[in-house]
Amino acid sequence: MARVRFAPSPTGQLHLGSARTAVFNWLYARHTGGQLILRIEDTDLNRSENQYTDSILKDMAWMGMDHQEFYKQSDRFEIYRAHCDKLLEMGKAYYCTCTKDDLIERNKKKGITDEITKYDGHCRGNKAKPEGQHVVRLDLGEDRDIIFKDVVRGRIRVNTKELDDFVLWKGDNSPTYNFAVVIDDSLMKMSHIIRGEDHITNTAKQIVLYEYLGFPVPEFAHLPLVFDKDHTRLSKRKGSTNIDYYRRKGVLPEALLNYIARLGWSHGDDEIFTVPQLIEYFTLDRLNKSNAVYDEDKMIWVNARHMKSIDIPALAKHFGEFMEEAGISPVGRMTDPEWFARAAEILRERNNSLADLYEDMKAYALDKYEMTPEAQAKLAELDSEPGVKEAYPAAKTAAIEASASGNFDGLEDKLRSLAEQSGVKFGKLVQLLRIKLTGKTVSPDIISVIRLLGKEASARL
């Protein structure tokens, strides 16, 4: 049984890249019968906001990703400080009073003009706590290779020359990410750390901390990154990739989870999965090394497939949640559960999202509808054709009689016969009926339309 975690920073909305990390951790926990811990990493006191914590919780619940334990790092500062003091006592950490300007000045004297990337160890060995502003740094010790096995990338080697004595405790009296995460992952007994490959350097730093503190090192799986079509990395600053965006767009949570799961994981050539299938199939050895590319068109295609296969009660539930989220209300016959079920069964085949379904369904749910400009132009064209005008009255009568009786057997044959008798193509006669019934030039088959409208068909014809 795996014990894994999703540890977002509440500095913005949950976006697709971070959600991918959540999905992989959740699926692996469910696949192994393990546990997912949700940990809010809010040590950045200036940027963390409670509203983002709330939105992360909402997004995960909407996607159906439950967690077994919940923590906020801001509640655990005393724990981190105790371990920081322990490292100081062990001689594995030291106090540092250097400022950025100090380092720049020292580098100038050495002839180094490049941008500062690493600390030079000036305060290393300083055990006396300064009175003024200071930080606590980890002493990485002598140069050596840090080697670890990654589930995705295999054996990884990082030399400490590539690192520096990184800060454990900041001048604002808060822990750094690299320090707090090791304490939490150890005390919370994480078995696997599944996160983006941009953390590989952090992993090397953190392994030193694991060793110094005598903590067992968990298994690591560094995921490929997710890029946009323009080859830029997805960011939480892009509103179009926030989970909230997809919810308001009318994407089904199961479909979004399906799409996200395929960004860096595969099960043969299959594209469409139910949630139980994802849980059954998801293993870390199927994670890909190559970066994933986000494609909104592909995501909408996946959603359309789920729209067609989801059971109607579940679709109705999501439809209601979508309307509430979008601030819209059911109109006309949408409030009738039986009518909605019939309409959804017919109309979902032609709609890619809940938003599309709502707009399409309005034409059938309301007594009045607006005719599209395309339909108006086509109506004028059909009205000018003698054969269509000749066949229409009898076709209208046949449609009204069928809708009044509820017996639609033989209606299509009747309409075909009328078209043939008038010397007009069946499609043109049906198009005239379609426009008068829906105000659109495109709809489900005409029998389904008449069946859906029921007795309302007579008023429209």
Short mmCIF file of C-alpha atoms in Angstrom, two decimals:
data_model
loop_
_atom_site.label_atom_id
_atom_site.label_comp_id
_atom_site.label_asym_id
_atom_site.label_seq_id
_atom_site.Cartn_x
_atom_site.Cartn_y
_atom_site.Cartn_z
CA MET A 1 0.00 0.00 0.00
CA ALA A 2 1.46 3.31 -1.10
CA ARG A 3 1.34 6.41 1.05
CA VAL A 4 1.63 9.44 -1.21
CA ARG A 5 0.86 13.13 -1.08
CA PHE A 6 -0.29 16.06 -3.15
CA ALA A 7 1.30 19.22 -1.82
CA PRO A 8 0.19 22.36 -3.67
CA SER A 9 1.13 25.92 -2.76
CA PRO A 10 -1.95 28.16 -2.31
CA THR A 11 -0.60 31.00 -4.43
CA GLY A 12 -3.09 30.68 -7.28
CA GLN A 13 -5.85 28.55 -8.76
CA LEU A 14 -5.21 24.83 -9.27
CA HIS A 15 -4.05 24.50 -12.87
CA LEU A 16 -3.79 21.52 -15.14
CA GLY A 17 -0.08 20.90 -14.52
CA SER A 18 -0.50 20.68 -10.75
CA ALA A 19 -3.75 18.76 -11.15
CA ARG A 20 -1.82 16.17 -13.17
CA THR A 21 0.42 15.61 -10.13
CA ALA A 22 -2.68 15.24 -7.95
CA VAL A 23 -4.28 12.78 -10.38
CA PHE A 24 -1.20 10.56 -10.58
CA ASN A 25 -0.78 10.46 -6.80
CA TRP A 26 -4.49 9.79 -6.26
CA LEU A 27 -4.61 7.03 -8.86
CA TYR A 28 -1.53 5.36 -7.42
CA ALA A 29 -2.96 5.50 -3.91
CA ARG A 30 -6.23 3.98 -5.11
CA HIS A 31 -4.46 1.38 -7.26
CA THR A 32 -2.38 0.13 -4.33
CA GLY A 33 -5.14 0.45 -1.73
CA GLY A 34 -3.05 3.13 -0.05
CA GLN A 35 -3.57 6.67 1.18
CA LEU A 36 -3.36 10.15 -0.31
CA ILE A 37 -2.34 12.97 2.01
CA LEU A 38 -3.27 16.52 1.01
CA ARG A 39 -0.73 18.98 2.37
CA ILE A 40 -1.01 22.71 1.75
CA GLU A 41 2.50 24.12 1.46
CA ASP A 42 1.89 27.67 2.62
CA THR A 43 5.28 28.58 4.08
CA ASP A 44 5.48 31.53 1.66
CA LEU A 45 3.69 33.88 4.01
CA ASN A 46 3.56 36.77 1.55
CA ARG A 47 1.98 34.91 -1.37
CA SER A 48 -0.19 32.21 0.23
CA GLU A 49 -3.91 32.96 0.46
CA ASN A 50 -6.74 31.02 2.10
CA GLN A 51 -9.00 31.59 -0.91
CA TYR A 52 -6.67 29.47 -3.01
CA THR A 53 -6.64 26.71 -0.41
CA ASP A 54 -10.44 26.69 -0.56
CA SER A 55 -10.46 26.58 -4.36
CA ILE A 56 -7.94 23.69 -4.41
CA LEU A 57 -10.16 21.70 -2.04
CA LYS A 58 -13.20 22.49 -4.19
CA ASP A 59 -11.48 21.47 -7.43
CA MET A 60 -10.23 18.18 -6.02
CA ALA A 61 -13.65 17.32 -4.60
CA TRP A 62 -15.28 18.14 -7.95
CA MET A 63 -12.89 15.78 -9.73
CA GLY A 64 -13.71 13.06 -7.21
CA MET A 65 -10.23 12.90 -5.68
CA ASP A 66 -10.58 12.21 -1.98
CA HIS A 67 -7.78 12.36 0.60
CA GLN A 68 -7.33 10.58 3.91
CA GLU A 69 -5.34 13.22 5.82
CA PHE A 70 -5.03 17.00 5.57
CA TYR A 71 -2.26 19.31 6.78
CA LYS A 72 -1.17 22.93 6.43
CA GLN A 73 2.51 23.67 6.79
CA SER A 74 1.75 27.00 8.44
CA ASP A 75 0.44 25.00 11.42
CA ARG A 76 3.73 23.10 11.78
CA PHE A 77 6.43 25.78 12.16
CA GLU A 78 7.38 24.58 15.66
CA ILE A 79 8.08 21.10 14.29
CA TYR A 80 10.32 22.51 11.56
CA ARG A 81 12.17 24.78 13.99
CA ALA A 82 12.92 21.87 16.31
CA HIS A 83 14.55 19.94 13.46
CA CYS A 84 16.44 23.04 12.35
CA ASP A 85 17.86 23.41 15.87
CA LYS A 86 18.79 19.73 15.83
CA LEU A 87 20.82 20.21 12.65
CA LEU A 88 22.55 23.21 14.23
CA GLU A 89 23.44 21.13 17.28
CA MET A 90 24.76 18.34 15.04
CA GLY A 91 27.01 20.80 13.21
CA LYS A 92 25.17 20.08 9.95
CA ALA A 93 23.79 23.61 9.67
CA TYR A 94 25.07 27.09 10.42
CA TYR A 95 23.96 30.68 10.85
CA CYS A 96 24.51 33.02 7.92
CA THR A 97 24.34 36.82 7.89
CA CYS A 98 25.40 37.32 4.26
CA THR A 99 23.26 39.50 2.06
CA LYS A 100 22.99 39.36 -1.71
CA ASP A 101 25.12 42.51 -1.90
CA ASP A 102 27.80 40.84 0.23
CA LEU A 103 28.01 37.94 -2.18
CA ILE A 104 28.11 40.24 -5.21
CA GLU A 105 30.96 42.21 -3.66
CA ARG A 106 32.97 39.09 -2.87
CA ASN A 107 32.41 37.75 -6.37
CA LYS A 108 33.65 41.01 -7.88
CA LYS A 109 36.88 40.69 -5.94
CA LYS A 110 37.25 37.19 -7.40
CA GLY A 111 36.57 38.50 -10.91
CA ILE A 112 33.17 36.80 -11.07
CA THR A 113 30.56 38.96 -12.80
CA ASP A 114 27.94 36.32 -13.63
CA GLU A 115 24.52 36.39 -12.03
CA ILE A 116 24.59 34.91 -8.54
CA THR A 117 23.40 31.31 -8.55
CA LYS A 118 25.20 29.69 -5.60
CA TYR A 119 26.25 30.67 -2.11
CA ASP A 120 30.03 30.66 -1.57
CA GLY A 121 30.04 29.18 1.95
CA HIS A 122 31.44 32.33 3.58
CA CYS A 123 29.66 31.74 6.92
CA ARG A 124 30.14 27.97 6.99
CA GLY A 125 31.06 26.81 10.48
CA ASN A 126 29.39 29.79 12.17
CA LYS A 127 27.78 28.25 15.27
CA ALA A 128 27.08 31.45 17.21
CA LYS A 129 23.58 32.82 16.72
CA PRO A 130 23.81 36.41 15.41
CA GLU A 131 21.76 39.14 17.03
CA GLY A 132 20.65 40.75 13.78
CA GLN A 133 19.01 39.50 10.59
CA HIS A 134 20.20 36.04 9.61
CA VAL A 135 19.25 32.74 8.02
CA VAL A 136 20.19 29.13 8.73
CA ARG A 137 21.94 27.19 5.96
CA LEU A 138 22.62 23.49 5.52
CA ASP A 139 26.27 22.47 5.38
CA LEU A 140 26.50 20.13 2.39
CA GLY A 141 29.99 19.07 3.43
CA GLU A 142 32.68 17.84 1.08
CA ASP A 143 32.13 17.37 -2.63
CA ARG A 144 30.47 14.07 -3.40
CA ASP A 145 27.97 12.42 -5.71
CA ILE A 146 24.39 12.07 -4.59
CA ILE A 147 22.93 9.05 -6.37
CA PHE A 148 19.32 7.93 -6.32
CA LYS A 149 17.08 5.71 -8.41
CA ASP A 150 14.10 7.36 -10.02
CA VAL A 151 11.13 5.21 -11.08
CA VAL A 152 10.77 7.13 -14.35
CA ARG A 153 14.34 8.14 -15.22
CA GLY A 154 16.42 5.42 -13.65
CA ARG A 155 19.73 6.15 -11.93
CA ILE A 156 20.34 9.87 -11.35
CA ARG A 157 23.65 11.34 -10.18
CA VAL A 158 24.04 14.91 -8.89
CA ASN A 159 27.36 16.22 -7.54
CA THR A 160 27.22 18.59 -4.60
CA LYS A 161 29.37 21.03 -6.64
CA GLU A 162 26.20 21.71 -8.62
CA LEU A 163 24.38 22.66 -5.42
CA ASP A 164 25.07 25.08 -2.60
CA ASP A 165 24.54 25.35 1.14
CA PHE A 166 20.85 26.10 0.75
CA VAL A 167 18.75 27.99 3.28
CA LEU A 168 16.74 25.99 5.82
CA TRP A 169 15.30 28.85 7.84
CA LYS A 170 14.59 32.27 6.38
CA GLY A 171 15.06 35.70 7.87
CA ASP A 172 11.29 36.14 8.27
CA ASN A 173 11.32 33.22 10.75
CA SER A 174 9.78 30.69 8.36
CA PRO A 175 11.13 27.44 6.89
CA THR A 176 12.06 27.03 3.25
CA TYR A 177 10.33 24.60 0.92
CA ASN A 178 13.28 22.22 0.65
CA PHE A 179 13.54 21.92 4.41
CA ALA A 180 9.87 21.67 5.42
CA VAL A 181 9.06 19.14 2.72
CA VAL A 182 11.64 16.65 4.01
CA ILE A 183 10.43 16.94 7.59
CA ASP A 184 6.82 16.44 6.52
CA ASP A 185 7.44 13.63 4.06
CA SER A 186 9.43 11.79 6.73
CA LEU A 187 7.11 12.32 9.69
CA MET A 188 4.08 11.59 7.52
CA LYS A 189 5.79 8.38 6.34
CA MET A 190 5.54 8.94 2.60
CA SER A 191 6.49 5.82 0.65
CA HIS A 192 6.63 7.49 -2.77
CA ILE A 193 7.19 11.07 -3.92
CA ILE A 194 5.51 11.61 -7.30
CA ARG A 195 6.17 15.10 -8.69
CA GLY A 196 7.51 17.02 -11.68
CA GLU A 197 10.99 16.54 -13.06
CA ASP A 198 11.76 20.18 -12.30
CA HIS A 199 12.27 18.96 -8.72
CA ILE A 200 15.21 16.65 -9.53
CA THR A 201 17.78 19.14 -8.19
CA ASN A 202 15.61 19.66 -5.11
CA THR A 203 15.54 15.89 -4.61
CA ALA A 204 19.34 15.78 -4.47
CA LYS A 205 19.35 18.52 -1.83
CA GLN A 206 16.62 16.82 0.14
CA ILE A 207 18.40 13.46 0.17
CA VAL A 208 21.23 15.11 2.13
CA LEU A 209 18.67 16.17 4.72
CA TYR A 210 17.18 12.67 4.87
CA GLU A 211 20.65 11.30 5.54
CA TYR A 212 21.62 13.90 8.16
CA LEU A 213 18.40 13.38 10.12
CA GLY A 214 18.43 9.60 9.80
CA PHE A 215 15.16 9.43 7.89
CA PRO A 216 14.48 6.64 5.36
CA VAL A 217 14.56 7.92 1.79
CA PRO A 218 11.27 7.34 -0.09
CA GLU A 219 11.03 6.23 -3.71
CA PHE A 220 10.94 9.03 -6.26
CA ALA A 221 9.06 9.30 -9.54
CA HIS A 222 9.77 12.52 -11.42
CA LEU A 223 7.08 13.21 -14.00
CA PRO A 224 7.65 14.75 -17.43
CA LEU A 225 6.55 18.35 -17.68
CA VAL A 226 3.40 19.55 -19.44
CA PHE A 227 3.79 22.09 -22.21
CA ASP A 228 1.35 24.12 -24.27
CA LYS A 229 1.22 23.81 -28.05
CA ASP A 230 3.57 26.80 -28.29
CA HIS A 231 6.18 24.81 -26.32
CA THR A 232 5.90 26.99 -23.23
CA ARG A 233 5.37 25.34 -19.88
CA LEU A 234 1.85 25.45 -18.48
CA SER A 235 1.47 27.95 -15.67
CA LYS A 236 -1.12 28.71 -13.02
CA ARG A 237 -1.08 32.25 -14.41
CA LYS A 238 -2.87 30.98 -17.54
CA GLY A 239 -6.56 31.09 -16.69
CA SER A 240 -7.47 28.79 -19.59
CA THR A 241 -5.74 25.87 -17.87
CA ASN A 242 -7.22 26.33 -14.41
CA ILE A 243 -9.51 23.52 -13.27
CA ASP A 244 -12.18 26.11 -12.51
CA TYR A 245 -12.15 27.07 -16.20
CA TYR A 246 -13.05 23.54 -17.28
CA ARG A 247 -15.80 23.24 -14.68
CA ARG A 248 -17.42 26.47 -15.91
CA LYS A 249 -16.94 25.36 -19.52
CA GLY A 250 -19.11 22.31 -18.85
CA VAL A 251 -16.46 19.59 -18.91
CA LEU A 252 -17.35 16.39 -17.06
CA PRO A 253 -15.01 15.72 -14.11
CA GLU A 254 -14.52 12.10 -15.20
CA ALA A 255 -13.53 13.26 -18.68
CA LEU A 256 -11.07 15.81 -17.35
CA LEU A 257 -9.51 13.22 -15.06
CA ASN A 258 -9.27 10.85 -18.05
CA TYR A 259 -7.58 13.49 -20.20
CA ILE A 260 -5.15 14.56 -17.48
CA ALA A 261 -4.18 10.96 -16.74
CA ARG A 262 -3.02 10.55 -20.35
CA LEU A 263 -0.57 13.46 -20.02
CA GLY A 264 2.49 11.39 -19.27
CA TRP A 265 0.96 7.95 -18.73
CA SER A 266 -0.28 5.36 -21.19
CA HIS A 267 -2.06 2.03 -21.35
CA GLY A 268 -1.45 0.81 -24.86
CA ASP A 269 -3.08 3.04 -27.45
CA ASP A 270 -6.29 3.47 -25.47
CA GLU A 271 -7.52 7.04 -24.98
CA ILE A 272 -10.86 6.71 -23.20
CA PHE A 273 -11.06 5.28 -19.68
CA THR A 274 -13.61 5.19 -16.90
CA VAL A 275 -12.34 6.14 -13.46
CA PRO A 276 -12.41 2.49 -12.25
CA GLN A 277 -10.35 1.51 -15.30
CA LEU A 278 -7.78 4.22 -14.58
CA ILE A 279 -7.47 3.00 -11.00
CA GLU A 280 -7.05 -0.59 -12.17
CA TYR A 281 -4.48 0.15 -14.88
CA PHE A 282 -2.40 2.92 -13.29
CA THR A 283 1.15 1.85 -12.42
CA LEU A 284 4.33 3.90 -12.19
CA ASP A 285 6.17 1.77 -14.73
CA ARG A 286 3.82 3.11 -17.42
CA LEU A 287 4.85 6.73 -16.85
CA ASN A 288 6.52 8.33 -19.86
CA LYS A 289 9.87 10.13 -19.95
CA SER A 290 8.96 12.54 -22.73
CA ASN A 291 7.15 15.78 -21.99
CA ALA A 292 3.40 15.94 -22.51
CA VAL A 293 1.61 18.52 -24.68
CA TYR A 294 -1.68 20.05 -23.63
CA ASP A 295 -4.25 20.13 -26.43
CA GLU A 296 -7.63 21.65 -25.58
CA ASP A 297 -9.20 20.27 -28.74
CA LYS A 298 -8.17 16.77 -27.67
CA MET A 299 -9.58 17.39 -24.21
CA ILE A 300 -12.94 18.45 -25.70
CA TRP A 301 -12.90 15.31 -27.86
CA VAL A 302 -12.38 13.17 -24.76
CA ASN A 303 -15.22 15.02 -23.04
CA ALA A 304 -17.53 14.41 -26.00
CA ARG A 305 -16.84 10.68 -25.77
CA HIS A 306 -17.72 10.70 -22.08
CA MET A 307 -20.87 12.74 -22.78
CA LYS A 308 -22.09 9.93 -25.02
CA SER A 309 -21.35 7.09 -22.60
CA ILE A 310 -22.12 8.43 -19.13
CA ASP A 311 -25.36 7.17 -17.59
CA ILE A 312 -28.23 9.66 -17.60
CA PRO A 313 -28.62 10.05 -13.79
CA ALA A 314 -24.92 10.97 -13.51
CA LEU A 315 -25.25 13.33 -16.47
CA ALA A 316 -28.25 14.99 -14.82
CA LYS A 317 -26.26 15.44 -11.60
CA HIS A 318 -23.34 17.07 -13.42
CA PHE A 319 -25.75 19.18 -15.48
CA GLY A 320 -27.32 20.56 -12.30
CA GLU A 321 -23.91 21.31 -10.78
CA PHE A 322 -22.82 23.03 -13.99
CA MET A 323 -25.89 25.29 -14.03
CA GLU A 324 -25.32 26.22 -10.39
CA GLU A 325 -21.65 26.97 -11.04
CA ALA A 326 -22.49 29.03 -14.13
CA GLY A 327 -25.23 30.93 -12.32
CA ILE A 328 -27.96 29.79 -14.70
CA SER A 329 -31.27 28.06 -14.07
CA PRO A 330 -33.14 25.25 -15.81
CA VAL A 331 -35.76 26.63 -18.16
CA GLY A 332 -39.08 25.29 -19.38
CA ARG A 333 -39.30 21.53 -19.55
CA MET A 334 -35.73 21.12 -18.22
CA THR A 335 -37.27 21.09 -14.74
CA ASP A 336 -39.11 17.85 -15.55
CA PRO A 337 -36.70 14.96 -14.74
CA GLU A 338 -38.40 12.58 -17.17
CA TRP A 339 -38.31 15.09 -20.01
CA PHE A 340 -34.69 15.96 -19.25
CA ALA A 341 -33.73 12.28 -19.39
CA ARG A 342 -35.35 11.91 -22.83
CA ALA A 343 -33.81 15.13 -24.10
CA ALA A 344 -30.34 14.33 -22.76
CA GLU A 345 -30.39 10.87 -24.32
CA ILE A 346 -31.17 12.38 -27.72
CA LEU A 347 -29.16 15.61 -27.62
CA ARG A 348 -25.93 14.52 -25.94
CA GLU A 349 -24.85 12.76 -29.13
CA ARG A 350 -24.46 16.15 -30.80
CA ASN A 351 -22.91 18.16 -27.97
CA ASN A 352 -19.35 18.25 -26.68
CA SER A 353 -19.95 19.80 -23.27
CA LEU A 354 -22.61 20.53 -20.69
CA ALA A 355 -22.56 24.16 -21.80
CA ASP A 356 -23.34 23.10 -25.38
CA LEU A 357 -26.04 20.74 -24.14
CA TYR A 358 -27.72 23.53 -22.16
CA GLU A 359 -27.84 25.87 -25.15
CA ASP A 360 -29.09 23.12 -27.46
CA MET A 361 -31.72 21.91 -25.01
CA LYS A 362 -33.22 25.39 -24.58
CA ALA A 363 -34.63 25.22 -28.12
CA TYR A 364 -36.72 22.21 -27.10
CA ALA A 365 -37.48 23.15 -23.51
CA LEU A 366 -39.01 26.58 -24.12
CA ASP A 367 -42.32 27.35 -25.80
CA LYS A 368 -40.63 30.11 -27.77
CA TYR A 369 -37.27 30.01 -29.49
CA GLU A 370 -35.15 32.28 -31.63
CA MET A 371 -34.55 31.25 -35.21
CA THR A 372 -30.92 31.45 -36.29
CA PRO A 373 -30.02 33.67 -39.27
CA GLU A 374 -28.98 30.54 -41.18
CA ALA A 375 -32.37 28.98 -40.50
CA GLN A 376 -34.21 32.13 -41.60
CA ALA A 377 -32.35 32.17 -44.91
CA LYS A 378 -32.95 28.47 -45.48
CA LEU A 379 -36.64 28.82 -44.60
CA ALA A 380 -37.11 31.52 -47.23
CA GLU A 381 -35.40 29.30 -49.78
CA LEU A 382 -37.55 26.25 -48.97
CA ASP A 383 -40.78 28.26 -48.93
CA SER A 384 -40.12 29.24 -52.53
CA GLU A 385 -39.94 25.63 -53.73
CA PRO A 386 -43.38 24.41 -55.00
CA GLY A 387 -42.79 20.74 -54.20
CA VAL A 388 -41.87 21.49 -50.59
CA LYS A 389 -44.85 23.82 -50.14
CA GLU A 390 -47.14 21.17 -51.60
CA ALA A 391 -45.92 18.39 -49.30
CA TYR A 392 -45.73 20.48 -46.13
CA PRO A 393 -49.44 20.63 -45.04
CA ALA A 394 -49.82 16.85 -45.06
CA ALA A 395 -46.42 16.43 -43.39
CA LYS A 396 -47.47 18.89 -40.70
CA THR A 397 -50.70 16.97 -40.09
CA ALA A 398 -48.84 13.66 -39.85
CA ALA A 399 -46.36 15.09 -37.34
CA ILE A 400 -49.09 16.65 -35.18
CA GLU A 401 -51.13 13.44 -35.12
CA ALA A 402 -48.09 11.40 -34.11
CA SER A 403 -47.10 13.82 -31.34
CA ALA A 404 -50.70 13.95 -30.04
CA SER A 405 -51.06 10.18 -29.93
CA GLY A 406 -47.51 9.40 -28.88
CA ASN A 407 -47.34 6.78 -31.63
CA PHE A 408 -44.45 7.50 -33.97
CA ASP A 409 -44.40 4.14 -35.74
CA GLY A 410 -44.56 4.65 -39.48
CA LEU A 411 -44.12 8.45 -39.30
CA GLU A 412 -40.85 8.45 -41.21
CA ASP A 413 -42.33 6.22 -43.93
CA LYS A 414 -45.30 8.58 -44.18
CA LEU A 415 -43.04 11.62 -44.61
CA ARG A 416 -40.96 9.84 -47.24
CA SER A 417 -44.11 8.94 -49.15
CA LEU A 418 -45.35 12.54 -49.07
CA ALA A 419 -42.01 13.81 -50.36
CA GLU A 420 -42.03 11.27 -53.18
CA GLN A 421 -45.62 12.15 -54.16
CA SER A 422 -44.68 15.84 -54.36
CA GLY A 423 -41.52 15.18 -56.32
CA VAL A 424 -39.28 16.68 -53.65
CA LYS A 425 -36.27 15.24 -51.88
CA PHE A 426 -37.02 13.80 -48.46
CA GLY A 427 -34.16 15.84 -46.95
CA LYS A 428 -35.70 19.14 -48.04
CA LEU A 429 -39.08 18.33 -46.54
CA VAL A 430 -37.41 17.25 -43.30
CA GLN A 431 -35.31 20.43 -43.29
CA LEU A 432 -38.45 22.57 -43.46
CA LEU A 433 -39.98 20.66 -40.54
CA ARG A 434 -36.70 20.92 -38.61
CA ILE A 435 -36.47 24.69 -39.00
CA LYS A 436 -40.08 25.26 -37.97
CA LEU A 437 -39.71 22.94 -34.98
CA THR A 438 -36.28 24.03 -33.68
CA GLY A 439 -35.30 27.29 -35.36
CA LYS A 440 -32.08 25.59 -36.48
CA THR A 441 -30.74 23.97 -39.62
CA VAL A 442 -29.09 21.16 -37.64
CA SER A 443 -30.76 18.84 -35.16
CA PRO A 444 -31.13 15.16 -34.27
CA ASP A 445 -33.22 13.05 -36.66
CA ILE A 446 -36.68 14.53 -37.26
CA ILE A 447 -38.57 11.71 -35.53
CA SER A 448 -36.52 12.23 -32.36
CA VAL A 449 -37.22 15.96 -32.54
CA ILE A 450 -40.98 15.46 -32.85
CA ARG A 451 -40.94 12.83 -30.11
CA LEU A 452 -39.01 15.19 -27.83
CA LEU A 453 -41.31 18.15 -28.41
CA GLY A 454 -44.42 16.05 -27.93
CA LYS A 455 -47.65 18.04 -28.11
CA GLU A 456 -45.61 21.27 -28.32
CA ALA A 457 -44.84 20.29 -31.93
CA SER A 458 -48.33 21.28 -33.06
CA ALA A 459 -47.89 24.84 -31.78
CA ARG A 460 -44.60 25.25 -33.59
CA LEU A 461 -45.78 23.85 -36.90
#
